[in-house]
Amino acid sequence: MTAARSLPSIDREQIRARFALSYVPERHRRIIAGQEVIVHCHHYNSRIQRTVEGVADIDGKGIVRRASEQAFARQIAYAIEETDDEATRWVVAEELFAELGYGRLDLSKANEGVVTQSAGHFVEGWGVAFGDDRKPVCTLAEGFIQAAFIAIEGQEVEARETECMHCGADACSFTVEKTGAAAEVPAAPERIEGVSMQEHVELAESNIDDQAIINAVVGLAIRGTEEGLIPAFGVYLANTPADVYNGIAIEFVEEMSKLGRMESATRLLNEAGESCAMNTFRGIMDSPEWEALIAPMLQDQSDTLFALVALSNAFGWGNWGVTDHEPGESLEMVSFNGYEALGFLESRGKASEAQCWMLQGVSAGMMELVYGEGSFADRFGTFFVEETDCIAKGNSVCVFSVEEA
Amino acid sequence: MTRRERVRACIHPETFKYFVARDDVLDTWSRLSRAYGEPVVADGFGVVEIRHPRFFIRATRMLNPITVIRRRHCTDADVQAIHDLLGFRPEDCAA
């Protein structure tokens, strides 16, 4: 690993050691630097961002920036050690950004108002999914830079991307303006754990060895390379704090509800999940990882679906499983600790409606991917999902019922 | 003759699996190693991989087929070069 550009004496490998993954097997949770992180790929991440930023009447970039700033300020602060001098603290922020898979930031001149990025997860993601949509796309990085100033300097700043590789620049550039206000690391919501018990639910059986898949994923180093990207399963992965996804989804729905468009908001979030299932999982199913370990387990068509569920559990989406399945026709899934339901409960309290927009979309999308025919466009919307129970509503588990539309 | 199949929903839209003739697999990997660096075996799934600024070159431990993922700065000349190493001639295949 290269030495710090401005600080050659700092050992970045030692800094990276602070971000060692802690996996909690009974809850299928991945924890890095004190934050539960969720593994998603460039397809989902760029799509959810585009969904939120694409609505004209709300400040979508502001929503993404705020969610990032809040969660990453906590994570950076957690990773900083008391004995770190200021220069080391900036390196901690740079390396955390890279470790999580977002790319390579240069924060060495952040205090002079200039930040650059030489590789970016969202640059890659938009390049694949939305190549013709030419505008700066590194909003999450803006939030991360703001978070770094809160955690390191105790200052509020506004970071804005002025040039982006997605638009053809050689590197992404950000300006940083100090507002003059002090800022504290925001407190985390009070965490809720173990609201449900798996032993009361009987899961359906398949030919898939779930534990072998989970062990392989947990054994895989899902951490950024020197350039801060995580190429694996034929896609670019990133470890994103659950609080970032929840902050984005909850505020997006709230802002849209103020405009009387809650139904549109939730449908858009569902579609992002549905697209995630079809694109991310399609990519994974074509990867050497799938071919090496999972393909030999497949005996029935439905085994593919069970394998995808095992993978998603290992990615930290929560502990969910299939309770009933008629191949090609219907699917019932139960989630014991989905991050969306818990996140809503933690930050907003009990909900009147189900809140697992991503898992809803993924449930339908998996059926469309495994049993559908034709192009993705042909398959889209061919299965309908209803989340009949949700932990956020006070139910003991979340239940997803999927049927042909 | 090497043939190829398109891989969908990947990092780059022009991603393919190249199926190399069985008796040429080891020589192909030798050529790829000399050109792009030594392959490493990743933990977890045991995928064999060369990471290069222009390509990700990946396979199971069986080493065949070979998935070639083009990266952002990959040029037509880069593609031609790796096709030569893989023994792939687009004009021979419909894919």
Short mmCIF file of C-alpha atoms in Angstrom, two decimals:
data_model
loop_
_atom_site.label_atom_id
_atom_site.label_comp_id
_atom_site.label_asym_id
_atom_site.label_seq_id
_atom_site.Cartn_x
_atom_site.Cartn_y
_atom_site.Cartn_z
CA MET A 1 0.00 0.00 0.00
CA THR A 2 1.38 3.43 -0.87
CA ALA A 3 2.38 5.82 1.85
CA ALA A 4 0.33 8.90 2.54
CA ARG A 5 0.91 11.50 -0.12
CA SER A 6 1.46 14.31 2.35
CA LEU A 7 2.32 12.19 5.37
CA PRO A 8 4.91 9.55 4.45
CA SER A 9 5.42 8.38 8.03
CA ILE A 10 1.89 7.09 8.50
CA ASP A 11 1.47 3.34 7.99
CA ARG A 12 -1.80 2.90 6.16
CA GLU A 13 -1.87 -0.84 6.69
CA GLN A 14 -1.97 -0.21 10.42
CA ILE A 15 -4.78 2.26 9.96
CA ARG A 16 -6.68 -0.29 7.84
CA ALA A 17 -6.35 -2.85 10.65
CA ARG A 18 -8.77 -0.72 12.65
CA PHE A 19 -11.52 -1.59 10.17
CA ALA A 20 -11.42 -5.37 10.59
CA LEU A 21 -14.80 -6.93 9.90
CA SER A 22 -16.73 -8.32 12.82
CA TYR A 23 -19.43 -10.77 11.69
CA VAL A 24 -22.29 -11.62 14.06
CA PRO A 25 -23.48 -15.03 12.85
CA GLU A 26 -26.69 -15.28 14.87
CA ARG A 27 -27.94 -12.03 13.39
CA HIS A 28 -26.08 -12.12 10.05
CA ARG A 29 -24.67 -8.70 10.75
CA ARG A 30 -21.43 -7.22 9.45
CA ILE A 31 -19.82 -4.55 11.62
CA ILE A 32 -16.96 -2.27 10.57
CA ALA A 33 -15.69 0.52 12.83
CA GLY A 34 -18.71 0.31 15.10
CA GLN A 35 -21.33 0.51 12.35
CA GLU A 36 -23.52 -2.23 10.94
CA VAL A 37 -22.72 -2.26 7.24
CA ILE A 38 -24.71 -3.71 4.39
CA VAL A 39 -23.06 -5.09 1.26
CA HIS A 40 -24.70 -3.92 -1.93
CA CYS A 41 -23.26 -3.53 -5.41
CA HIS A 42 -22.90 -0.65 -7.84
CA HIS A 43 -26.23 -1.53 -9.50
CA TYR A 44 -28.31 -0.97 -6.38
CA ASN A 45 -26.28 1.91 -5.00
CA SER A 46 -26.37 3.97 -8.17
CA ARG A 47 -30.04 3.14 -8.72
CA ILE A 48 -31.20 4.13 -5.23
CA GLN A 49 -29.24 7.37 -5.53
CA ARG A 50 -30.70 8.10 -8.93
CA THR A 51 -34.19 7.36 -7.62
CA VAL A 52 -33.88 9.87 -4.79
CA GLU A 53 -32.02 12.52 -6.76
CA GLY A 54 -34.21 12.15 -9.82
CA VAL A 55 -37.39 13.60 -8.33
CA ALA A 56 -37.56 17.26 -9.31
CA ASP A 57 -39.58 18.61 -6.41
CA ILE A 58 -37.39 17.47 -3.54
CA ASP A 59 -33.73 18.02 -2.63
CA GLY A 60 -32.58 14.47 -3.35
CA LYS A 61 -28.89 15.33 -3.17
CA GLY A 62 -29.49 16.93 0.20
CA ILE A 63 -31.13 13.73 1.45
CA VAL A 64 -28.18 11.57 0.34
CA ARG A 65 -25.66 14.06 1.73
CA ARG A 66 -27.35 14.32 5.13
CA ALA A 67 -27.73 10.56 5.57
CA SER A 68 -24.06 10.06 4.66
CA GLU A 69 -22.84 12.88 6.87
CA GLN A 70 -24.67 11.62 9.95
CA ALA A 71 -23.66 7.96 9.71
CA PHE A 72 -20.09 8.47 8.55
CA ALA A 73 -19.37 11.10 11.22
CA ARG A 74 -20.12 8.41 13.80
CA GLN A 75 -18.04 5.81 11.96
CA ILE A 76 -15.00 8.05 11.46
CA ALA A 77 -15.15 9.21 15.08
CA TYR A 78 -15.27 5.58 16.20
CA ALA A 79 -12.20 4.73 14.11
CA ILE A 80 -10.12 7.62 15.39
CA GLU A 81 -7.97 6.90 18.41
CA GLU A 82 -7.33 9.45 21.12
CA THR A 83 -3.60 9.45 20.49
CA ASP A 84 -3.99 10.17 16.75
CA ASP A 85 -2.63 13.55 15.70
CA GLU A 86 -4.65 15.59 13.24
CA ALA A 87 -2.78 14.34 10.19
CA THR A 88 -3.41 10.75 11.17
CA ARG A 89 -7.11 11.48 11.63
CA TRP A 90 -7.39 12.62 8.02
CA VAL A 91 -5.66 9.44 6.90
CA VAL A 92 -8.14 7.42 8.96
CA ALA A 93 -10.95 9.07 7.03
CA GLU A 94 -9.27 8.45 3.65
CA GLU A 95 -8.63 4.81 4.45
CA LEU A 96 -12.10 4.19 5.84
CA PHE A 97 -13.59 5.53 2.60
CA ALA A 98 -11.33 3.18 0.64
CA GLU A 99 -11.89 0.21 2.94
CA LEU A 100 -15.65 0.48 2.55
CA GLY A 101 -15.26 0.39 -1.23
CA TYR A 102 -16.25 3.93 -2.19
CA GLY A 103 -12.99 4.84 -3.87
CA ARG A 104 -9.87 6.85 -3.24
CA LEU A 105 -10.18 10.32 -1.72
CA ASP A 106 -7.26 12.69 -1.19
CA LEU A 107 -8.07 14.72 1.92
CA SER A 108 -4.55 16.13 2.35
CA LYS A 109 -5.72 19.60 1.27
CA ALA A 110 -9.22 19.42 2.72
CA ASN A 111 -8.48 22.24 5.14
CA GLU A 112 -7.48 24.38 2.17
CA GLY A 113 -10.89 23.72 0.65
CA VAL A 114 -9.88 21.16 -1.97
CA VAL A 115 -10.56 17.41 -2.11
CA THR A 116 -9.96 15.11 -5.05
CA GLN A 117 -11.03 11.56 -5.82
CA SER A 118 -9.12 9.29 -8.21
CA ALA A 119 -11.54 6.31 -8.16
CA GLY A 120 -15.19 6.15 -7.17
CA HIS A 121 -17.79 3.43 -6.61
CA PHE A 122 -20.57 5.64 -7.91
CA VAL A 123 -18.54 6.72 -10.93
CA GLU A 124 -18.24 3.06 -11.88
CA GLY A 125 -21.87 2.29 -11.06
CA TRP A 126 -23.37 5.15 -13.04
CA GLY A 127 -21.00 4.43 -15.89
CA VAL A 128 -22.54 0.97 -16.28
CA ALA A 129 -26.17 1.67 -15.47
CA PHE A 130 -26.71 5.25 -16.60
CA GLY A 131 -23.85 6.04 -18.93
CA ASP A 132 -25.77 8.68 -20.84
CA ASP A 133 -26.78 10.66 -17.75
CA ARG A 134 -23.84 13.05 -17.50
CA LYS A 135 -23.80 14.91 -14.20
CA PRO A 136 -21.64 14.71 -11.07
CA VAL A 137 -22.64 11.58 -9.16
CA CYS A 138 -20.48 11.48 -6.04
CA THR A 139 -23.03 12.84 -3.57
CA LEU A 140 -22.22 10.21 -0.97
CA ALA A 141 -18.60 11.37 -1.07
CA GLU A 142 -19.77 14.93 -0.41
CA GLY A 143 -21.54 13.69 2.71
CA PHE A 144 -18.48 11.69 3.73
CA ILE A 145 -16.22 14.76 3.44
CA GLN A 146 -18.66 16.77 5.57
CA ALA A 147 -18.67 13.93 8.09
CA ALA A 148 -14.87 13.93 8.23
CA PHE A 149 -14.85 17.62 9.14
CA ILE A 150 -17.36 17.00 11.92
CA ALA A 151 -15.44 14.03 13.32
CA ILE A 152 -11.95 15.53 12.97
CA GLU A 153 -12.37 19.30 13.25
CA GLY A 154 -15.76 19.67 14.93
CA GLN A 155 -16.73 21.99 12.09
CA GLU A 156 -19.71 22.20 9.78
CA VAL A 157 -18.74 22.46 6.10
CA GLU A 158 -20.43 22.22 2.75
CA ALA A 159 -18.66 19.89 0.33
CA ARG A 160 -19.72 20.03 -3.31
CA GLU A 161 -18.45 18.12 -6.30
CA THR A 162 -17.38 20.46 -9.09
CA GLU A 163 -15.86 17.95 -11.51
CA CYS A 164 -16.67 14.26 -11.85
CA MET A 165 -15.03 11.40 -13.70
CA HIS A 166 -18.52 10.33 -14.74
CA CYS A 167 -18.63 13.53 -16.80
CA GLY A 168 -15.22 12.90 -18.34
CA ALA A 169 -12.90 14.59 -15.83
CA ASP A 170 -9.57 12.92 -15.07
CA ALA A 171 -10.44 12.99 -11.37
CA CYS A 172 -13.37 14.11 -9.26
CA SER A 173 -12.91 17.46 -7.50
CA PHE A 174 -14.75 18.85 -4.52
CA THR A 175 -14.80 22.28 -2.93
CA VAL A 176 -15.13 22.58 0.81
CA GLU A 177 -16.56 25.72 2.40
CA LYS A 178 -16.63 26.19 6.14
CA THR A 179 -19.90 27.63 7.40
CA GLY A 180 -18.31 28.88 10.61
CA ALA A 181 -20.61 26.76 12.76
CA ALA A 182 -19.39 24.15 15.16
CA ALA A 183 -20.74 20.65 14.72
CA GLU A 184 -20.79 17.60 16.96
CA VAL A 185 -20.85 13.97 15.97
CA PRO A 186 -24.56 13.08 16.04
CA ALA A 187 -25.67 10.49 18.55
CA ALA A 188 -26.69 7.12 17.13
CA PRO A 189 -30.32 6.08 17.55
CA GLU A 190 -30.95 3.68 20.40
CA ARG A 191 -30.38 0.27 18.85
CA ILE A 192 -32.99 -2.46 18.89
CA GLU A 193 -31.79 -6.04 18.76
CA GLY A 194 -33.38 -9.44 19.04
CA VAL A 195 -36.94 -8.33 18.54
CA SER A 196 -37.79 -11.68 17.03
CA MET A 197 -36.90 -15.32 17.49
CA GLN A 198 -36.04 -17.64 14.61
CA GLU A 199 -36.89 -20.85 16.46
CA HIS A 200 -40.64 -20.17 16.23
CA VAL A 201 -40.54 -20.19 12.42
CA GLU A 202 -40.08 -23.27 10.27
CA LEU A 203 -38.02 -22.57 7.16
CA ALA A 204 -38.43 -24.43 3.87
CA GLU A 205 -35.76 -26.91 2.85
CA SER A 206 -33.59 -26.96 -0.27
CA ASN A 207 -30.44 -28.58 -1.61
CA ILE A 208 -28.40 -25.52 -0.71
CA ASP A 209 -25.82 -25.59 2.06
CA ASP A 210 -26.52 -22.12 3.43
CA GLN A 211 -23.71 -22.25 5.93
CA ALA A 212 -21.10 -23.11 3.29
CA ILE A 213 -22.16 -20.04 1.29
CA ILE A 214 -22.18 -17.80 4.34
CA ASN A 215 -18.76 -19.07 5.43
CA ALA A 216 -17.33 -18.43 1.96
CA VAL A 217 -18.69 -14.87 1.82
CA VAL A 218 -17.52 -14.10 5.33
CA GLY A 219 -14.11 -15.53 4.41
CA LEU A 220 -13.93 -13.32 1.34
CA ALA A 221 -12.11 -10.04 1.88
CA ILE A 222 -14.87 -7.58 0.96
CA ARG A 223 -12.60 -4.60 1.46
CA GLY A 224 -11.39 -1.91 -0.84
CA THR A 225 -8.22 -2.29 -2.83
CA GLU A 226 -5.61 0.45 -2.79
CA GLU A 227 -7.80 2.42 -5.20
CA GLY A 228 -10.72 1.89 -2.86
CA LEU A 229 -12.89 -0.36 -5.00
CA ILE A 230 -14.17 -3.88 -4.27
CA PRO A 231 -14.44 -5.94 -7.45
CA ALA A 232 -16.05 -9.27 -6.49
CA PHE A 233 -18.74 -11.50 -7.94
CA GLY A 234 -18.32 -9.63 -11.23
CA VAL A 235 -19.67 -6.42 -9.70
CA TYR A 236 -18.31 -3.58 -7.57
CA LEU A 237 -19.39 -4.04 -3.96
CA ALA A 238 -19.44 -1.49 -1.16
CA ASN A 239 -19.98 -1.72 2.59
CA THR A 240 -22.53 0.94 3.45
CA PRO A 241 -23.74 1.67 6.98
CA ALA A 242 -27.37 0.60 7.39
CA ASP A 243 -27.98 4.06 8.83
CA VAL A 244 -27.11 5.59 5.43
CA TYR A 245 -29.67 3.48 3.54
CA ASN A 246 -32.29 4.01 6.23
CA GLY A 247 -31.65 7.75 6.43
CA ILE A 248 -32.06 8.05 2.66
CA ALA A 249 -35.20 5.91 2.39
CA ILE A 250 -36.99 7.34 5.42
CA GLU A 251 -36.37 10.99 4.51
CA PHE A 252 -37.21 10.32 0.86
CA VAL A 253 -40.60 8.85 1.80
CA GLU A 254 -41.25 11.66 4.25
CA GLU A 255 -40.40 14.39 1.74
CA MET A 256 -42.49 12.75 -0.95
CA SER A 257 -45.37 12.30 1.50
CA LYS A 258 -45.41 16.06 2.08
CA LEU A 259 -46.14 16.37 -1.64
CA GLY A 260 -48.88 13.74 -1.44
CA ARG A 261 -46.67 11.25 -3.30
CA MET A 262 -45.91 8.62 -0.72
CA GLU A 263 -47.17 5.82 -2.94
CA SER A 264 -44.84 6.90 -5.74
CA ALA A 265 -41.93 7.05 -3.31
CA THR A 266 -42.43 3.56 -1.98
CA ARG A 267 -42.99 2.17 -5.46
CA LEU A 268 -39.71 3.73 -6.60
CA LEU A 269 -37.88 2.22 -3.64
CA ASN A 270 -39.47 -1.16 -4.41
CA GLU A 271 -38.29 -0.88 -8.00
CA ALA A 272 -34.74 -0.17 -6.86
CA GLY A 273 -34.85 -3.39 -4.83
CA GLU A 274 -36.42 -5.32 -7.68
CA SER A 275 -33.75 -4.06 -10.04
CA CYS A 276 -31.10 -4.95 -7.45
CA ALA A 277 -32.30 -8.54 -7.39
CA MET A 278 -32.26 -8.87 -11.15
CA ASN A 279 -29.02 -7.02 -11.92
CA THR A 280 -26.90 -7.76 -8.87
CA PHE A 281 -27.93 -11.38 -8.59
CA ARG A 282 -27.70 -11.88 -12.34
CA GLY A 283 -24.12 -10.61 -12.20
CA ILE A 284 -23.37 -12.86 -9.25
CA MET A 285 -24.85 -15.91 -11.00
CA ASP A 286 -22.47 -15.37 -13.92
CA SER A 287 -19.42 -15.02 -11.67
CA PRO A 288 -16.64 -17.54 -11.02
CA GLU A 289 -17.58 -17.39 -7.31
CA TRP A 290 -21.02 -18.79 -8.15
CA GLU A 291 -19.57 -21.33 -10.55
CA ALA A 292 -17.00 -22.50 -7.99
CA LEU A 293 -19.16 -23.02 -4.93
CA ILE A 294 -22.85 -22.63 -5.59
CA ALA A 295 -23.47 -24.09 -9.04
CA PRO A 296 -22.45 -27.61 -7.89
CA MET A 297 -25.19 -27.47 -5.20
CA LEU A 298 -28.01 -26.70 -7.63
CA GLN A 299 -30.36 -29.60 -8.32
CA ASP A 300 -33.70 -27.86 -8.76
CA GLN A 301 -34.52 -24.51 -10.27
CA SER A 302 -35.74 -23.33 -6.87
CA ASP A 303 -32.30 -23.99 -5.37
CA THR A 304 -31.08 -20.87 -7.14
CA LEU A 305 -33.52 -18.79 -5.12
CA PHE A 306 -32.43 -20.38 -1.84
CA ALA A 307 -28.78 -19.75 -2.72
CA LEU A 308 -29.50 -16.09 -3.40
CA VAL A 309 -31.19 -15.77 -0.01
CA ALA A 310 -28.14 -17.31 1.70
CA LEU A 311 -25.89 -14.85 -0.13
CA SER A 312 -28.00 -11.89 0.93
CA ASN A 313 -27.86 -13.04 4.54
CA ALA A 314 -24.07 -13.13 4.33
CA PHE A 315 -24.12 -9.62 2.85
CA GLY A 316 -25.62 -8.36 6.12
CA TRP A 317 -29.11 -7.63 4.84
CA GLY A 318 -30.45 -9.41 7.91
CA ASN A 319 -31.56 -12.87 8.75
CA TRP A 320 -34.30 -13.89 6.38
CA GLY A 321 -35.45 -17.16 4.88
CA VAL A 322 -38.02 -18.93 2.76
CA THR A 323 -41.01 -20.36 4.63
CA ASP A 324 -43.13 -21.44 1.67
CA HIS A 325 -42.41 -21.70 -2.04
CA GLU A 326 -44.25 -22.94 -5.10
CA PRO A 327 -41.66 -22.80 -7.88
CA GLY A 328 -42.61 -20.25 -10.48
CA GLU A 329 -45.82 -19.31 -8.68
CA SER A 330 -45.44 -18.02 -5.15
CA LEU A 331 -42.96 -17.32 -2.40
CA GLU A 332 -43.30 -16.48 1.26
CA MET A 333 -40.33 -15.15 3.14
CA VAL A 334 -39.77 -14.19 6.74
CA SER A 335 -37.23 -11.65 7.90
CA PHE A 336 -36.18 -11.71 11.53
CA ASN A 337 -34.13 -8.52 11.72
CA GLY A 338 -34.21 -6.64 8.41
CA TYR A 339 -32.22 -3.43 8.63
CA GLU A 340 -35.02 -1.34 7.16
CA ALA A 341 -37.62 -2.33 9.76
CA LEU A 342 -35.23 -1.99 12.67
CA GLY A 343 -33.88 1.29 11.32
CA PHE A 344 -37.35 2.79 11.11
CA LEU A 345 -38.23 1.59 14.59
CA GLU A 346 -35.01 3.03 15.99
CA SER A 347 -35.33 6.45 14.39
CA ARG A 348 -39.09 7.02 14.11
CA GLY A 349 -40.76 4.56 16.45
CA LYS A 350 -43.65 2.28 15.59
CA ALA A 351 -44.91 2.57 12.02
CA SER A 352 -48.45 2.37 10.72
CA GLU A 353 -47.28 0.69 7.50
CA ALA A 354 -44.65 -1.88 6.53
CA GLN A 355 -41.25 -0.29 5.88
CA CYS A 356 -39.02 -2.86 4.15
CA TRP A 357 -39.03 -1.32 0.70
CA MET A 358 -35.80 -2.92 -0.46
CA LEU A 359 -36.62 -6.43 0.76
CA GLN A 360 -40.09 -6.17 -0.78
CA GLY A 361 -38.58 -5.38 -4.16
CA VAL A 362 -35.87 -8.01 -3.83
CA SER A 363 -38.48 -10.71 -2.96
CA ALA A 364 -40.35 -10.05 -6.19
CA GLY A 365 -37.15 -9.53 -8.17
CA MET A 366 -35.73 -12.89 -7.16
CA MET A 367 -38.85 -14.67 -8.47
CA GLU A 368 -38.62 -12.71 -11.71
CA LEU A 369 -34.94 -13.53 -12.08
CA VAL A 370 -35.20 -17.24 -11.29
CA TYR A 371 -38.46 -18.04 -13.08
CA GLY A 372 -39.01 -15.19 -15.53
CA GLU A 373 -38.33 -15.30 -19.23
CA GLY A 374 -37.07 -12.71 -21.67
CA SER A 375 -35.19 -9.51 -20.96
CA PHE A 376 -35.14 -7.80 -17.58
CA ALA A 377 -37.67 -5.32 -18.95
CA ASP A 378 -39.99 -8.21 -19.86
CA ARG A 379 -39.72 -9.66 -16.35
CA PHE A 380 -40.10 -6.41 -14.44
CA GLY A 381 -43.39 -6.26 -12.51
CA THR A 382 -44.42 -9.82 -13.30
CA PHE A 383 -44.51 -10.70 -9.60
CA PHE A 384 -46.38 -8.79 -6.91
CA VAL A 385 -45.26 -8.58 -3.29
CA GLU A 386 -47.08 -7.65 -0.13
CA GLU A 387 -45.33 -7.23 3.21
CA THR A 388 -48.14 -8.47 5.42
CA ASP A 389 -46.27 -8.19 8.73
CA CYS A 390 -43.42 -5.85 9.61
CA ILE A 391 -41.31 -5.48 12.72
CA ALA A 392 -41.63 -1.73 12.30
CA LYS A 393 -45.40 -2.09 12.81
CA GLY A 394 -44.89 -4.10 15.99
CA ASN A 395 -45.09 -7.58 14.47
CA SER A 396 -42.55 -10.13 15.66
CA VAL A 397 -41.17 -10.72 12.14
CA CYS A 398 -41.50 -9.24 8.66
CA VAL A 399 -43.44 -11.42 6.23
CA PHE A 400 -43.24 -11.07 2.45
CA SER A 401 -45.84 -12.75 0.28
CA VAL A 402 -45.01 -12.90 -3.44
CA GLU A 403 -47.36 -14.03 -6.19
CA GLU A 404 -47.59 -13.73 -9.94
CA ALA A 405 -48.94 -10.30 -10.85
CA MET B 1 -10.41 -22.35 -31.09
CA THR B 2 -11.41 -20.10 -28.23
CA ARG B 3 -15.08 -19.14 -28.07
CA ARG B 4 -16.83 -16.71 -25.77
CA GLU B 5 -20.17 -16.01 -24.08
CA ARG B 6 -21.42 -12.65 -22.89
CA VAL B 7 -21.73 -12.08 -19.14
CA ARG B 8 -24.66 -9.87 -18.21
CA ALA B 9 -25.09 -7.27 -15.44
CA CYS B 10 -21.39 -6.94 -14.86
CA ILE B 11 -18.91 -4.14 -14.22
CA HIS B 12 -18.58 -3.47 -17.95
CA PRO B 13 -21.21 -4.17 -20.60
CA GLU B 14 -18.61 -5.85 -22.83
CA THR B 15 -17.76 -8.65 -20.41
CA PHE B 16 -17.29 -12.18 -21.70
CA LYS B 17 -16.34 -15.65 -20.55
CA TYR B 18 -13.72 -17.12 -22.87
CA PHE B 19 -13.71 -20.88 -23.26
CA VAL B 20 -10.17 -21.92 -24.11
CA ALA B 21 -9.31 -25.28 -25.69
CA ARG B 22 -8.59 -27.75 -22.88
CA ASP B 23 -5.00 -28.44 -23.90
CA ASP B 24 -4.19 -24.73 -24.12
CA VAL B 25 -5.51 -23.61 -20.69
CA LEU B 26 -2.20 -23.64 -18.80
CA ASP B 27 -0.29 -22.00 -21.64
CA THR B 28 -2.99 -19.34 -21.87
CA TRP B 29 -2.64 -18.52 -18.18
CA SER B 30 1.14 -18.36 -18.60
CA ARG B 31 0.71 -15.83 -21.38
CA LEU B 32 -1.80 -13.84 -19.31
CA SER B 33 0.52 -13.87 -16.29
CA ARG B 34 3.44 -12.58 -18.30
CA ALA B 35 1.33 -9.78 -19.73
CA TYR B 36 -0.80 -8.74 -16.76
CA GLY B 37 0.80 -10.11 -13.59
CA GLU B 38 0.67 -13.21 -11.45
CA PRO B 39 -2.76 -14.58 -10.58
CA VAL B 40 -3.78 -14.81 -6.95
CA VAL B 41 -6.29 -17.18 -5.35
CA ALA B 42 -8.84 -15.28 -3.29
CA ASP B 43 -10.00 -16.52 0.10
CA GLY B 44 -13.57 -17.71 0.47
CA PHE B 45 -14.57 -18.95 -2.96
CA GLY B 46 -11.09 -19.75 -4.22
CA VAL B 47 -11.43 -17.65 -7.35
CA VAL B 48 -8.23 -17.26 -9.38
CA GLU B 49 -7.76 -13.67 -10.43
CA ILE B 50 -5.41 -11.21 -12.08
CA ARG B 51 -6.16 -7.58 -11.27
CA HIS B 52 -4.72 -5.23 -13.84
CA PRO B 53 -5.51 -1.56 -14.54
CA ARG B 54 -7.13 -2.55 -17.86
CA PHE B 55 -8.80 -5.87 -16.95
CA PHE B 56 -9.98 -8.16 -14.22
CA ILE B 57 -9.20 -11.70 -15.41
CA ARG B 58 -11.01 -14.35 -13.36
CA ALA B 59 -11.72 -18.08 -13.23
CA THR B 60 -12.50 -20.89 -10.86
CA ARG B 61 -9.68 -23.22 -9.80
CA MET B 62 -10.44 -25.17 -12.99
CA LEU B 63 -8.98 -22.10 -14.81
CA ASN B 64 -11.49 -22.35 -17.67
CA PRO B 65 -13.60 -20.52 -18.77
CA ILE B 66 -11.78 -17.24 -18.21
CA THR B 67 -13.92 -14.20 -17.44
CA VAL B 68 -12.43 -10.97 -18.76
CA ILE B 69 -13.90 -7.80 -17.28
CA ARG B 70 -12.85 -4.62 -19.02
CA ARG B 71 -12.12 -1.62 -16.83
CA ARG B 72 -12.76 2.06 -17.31
CA HIS B 73 -9.54 2.85 -19.17
CA CYS B 74 -9.51 -0.24 -21.37
CA THR B 75 -8.98 0.61 -25.05
CA ASP B 76 -9.65 -1.24 -28.29
CA ALA B 77 -5.93 -1.94 -28.50
CA ASP B 78 -6.04 -3.51 -25.03
CA VAL B 79 -8.91 -5.73 -26.12
CA GLN B 80 -7.06 -6.78 -29.26
CA ALA B 81 -3.99 -7.61 -27.16
CA ILE B 82 -5.86 -9.85 -24.75
CA HIS B 83 -7.75 -11.52 -27.57
CA ASP B 84 -4.40 -12.43 -29.10
CA LEU B 85 -3.27 -13.96 -25.80
CA LEU B 86 -6.53 -15.87 -25.42
CA GLY B 87 -6.42 -17.11 -28.99
CA PHE B 88 -9.77 -15.52 -29.68
CA ARG B 89 -10.68 -14.17 -33.10
CA PRO B 90 -14.02 -12.30 -33.13
CA GLU B 91 -14.46 -13.01 -36.83
CA ASP B 92 -14.59 -16.75 -36.06
CA CYS B 93 -17.46 -16.41 -33.61
CA ALA B 94 -20.96 -15.00 -33.73
CA ALA B 95 -21.04 -14.04 -30.01
#
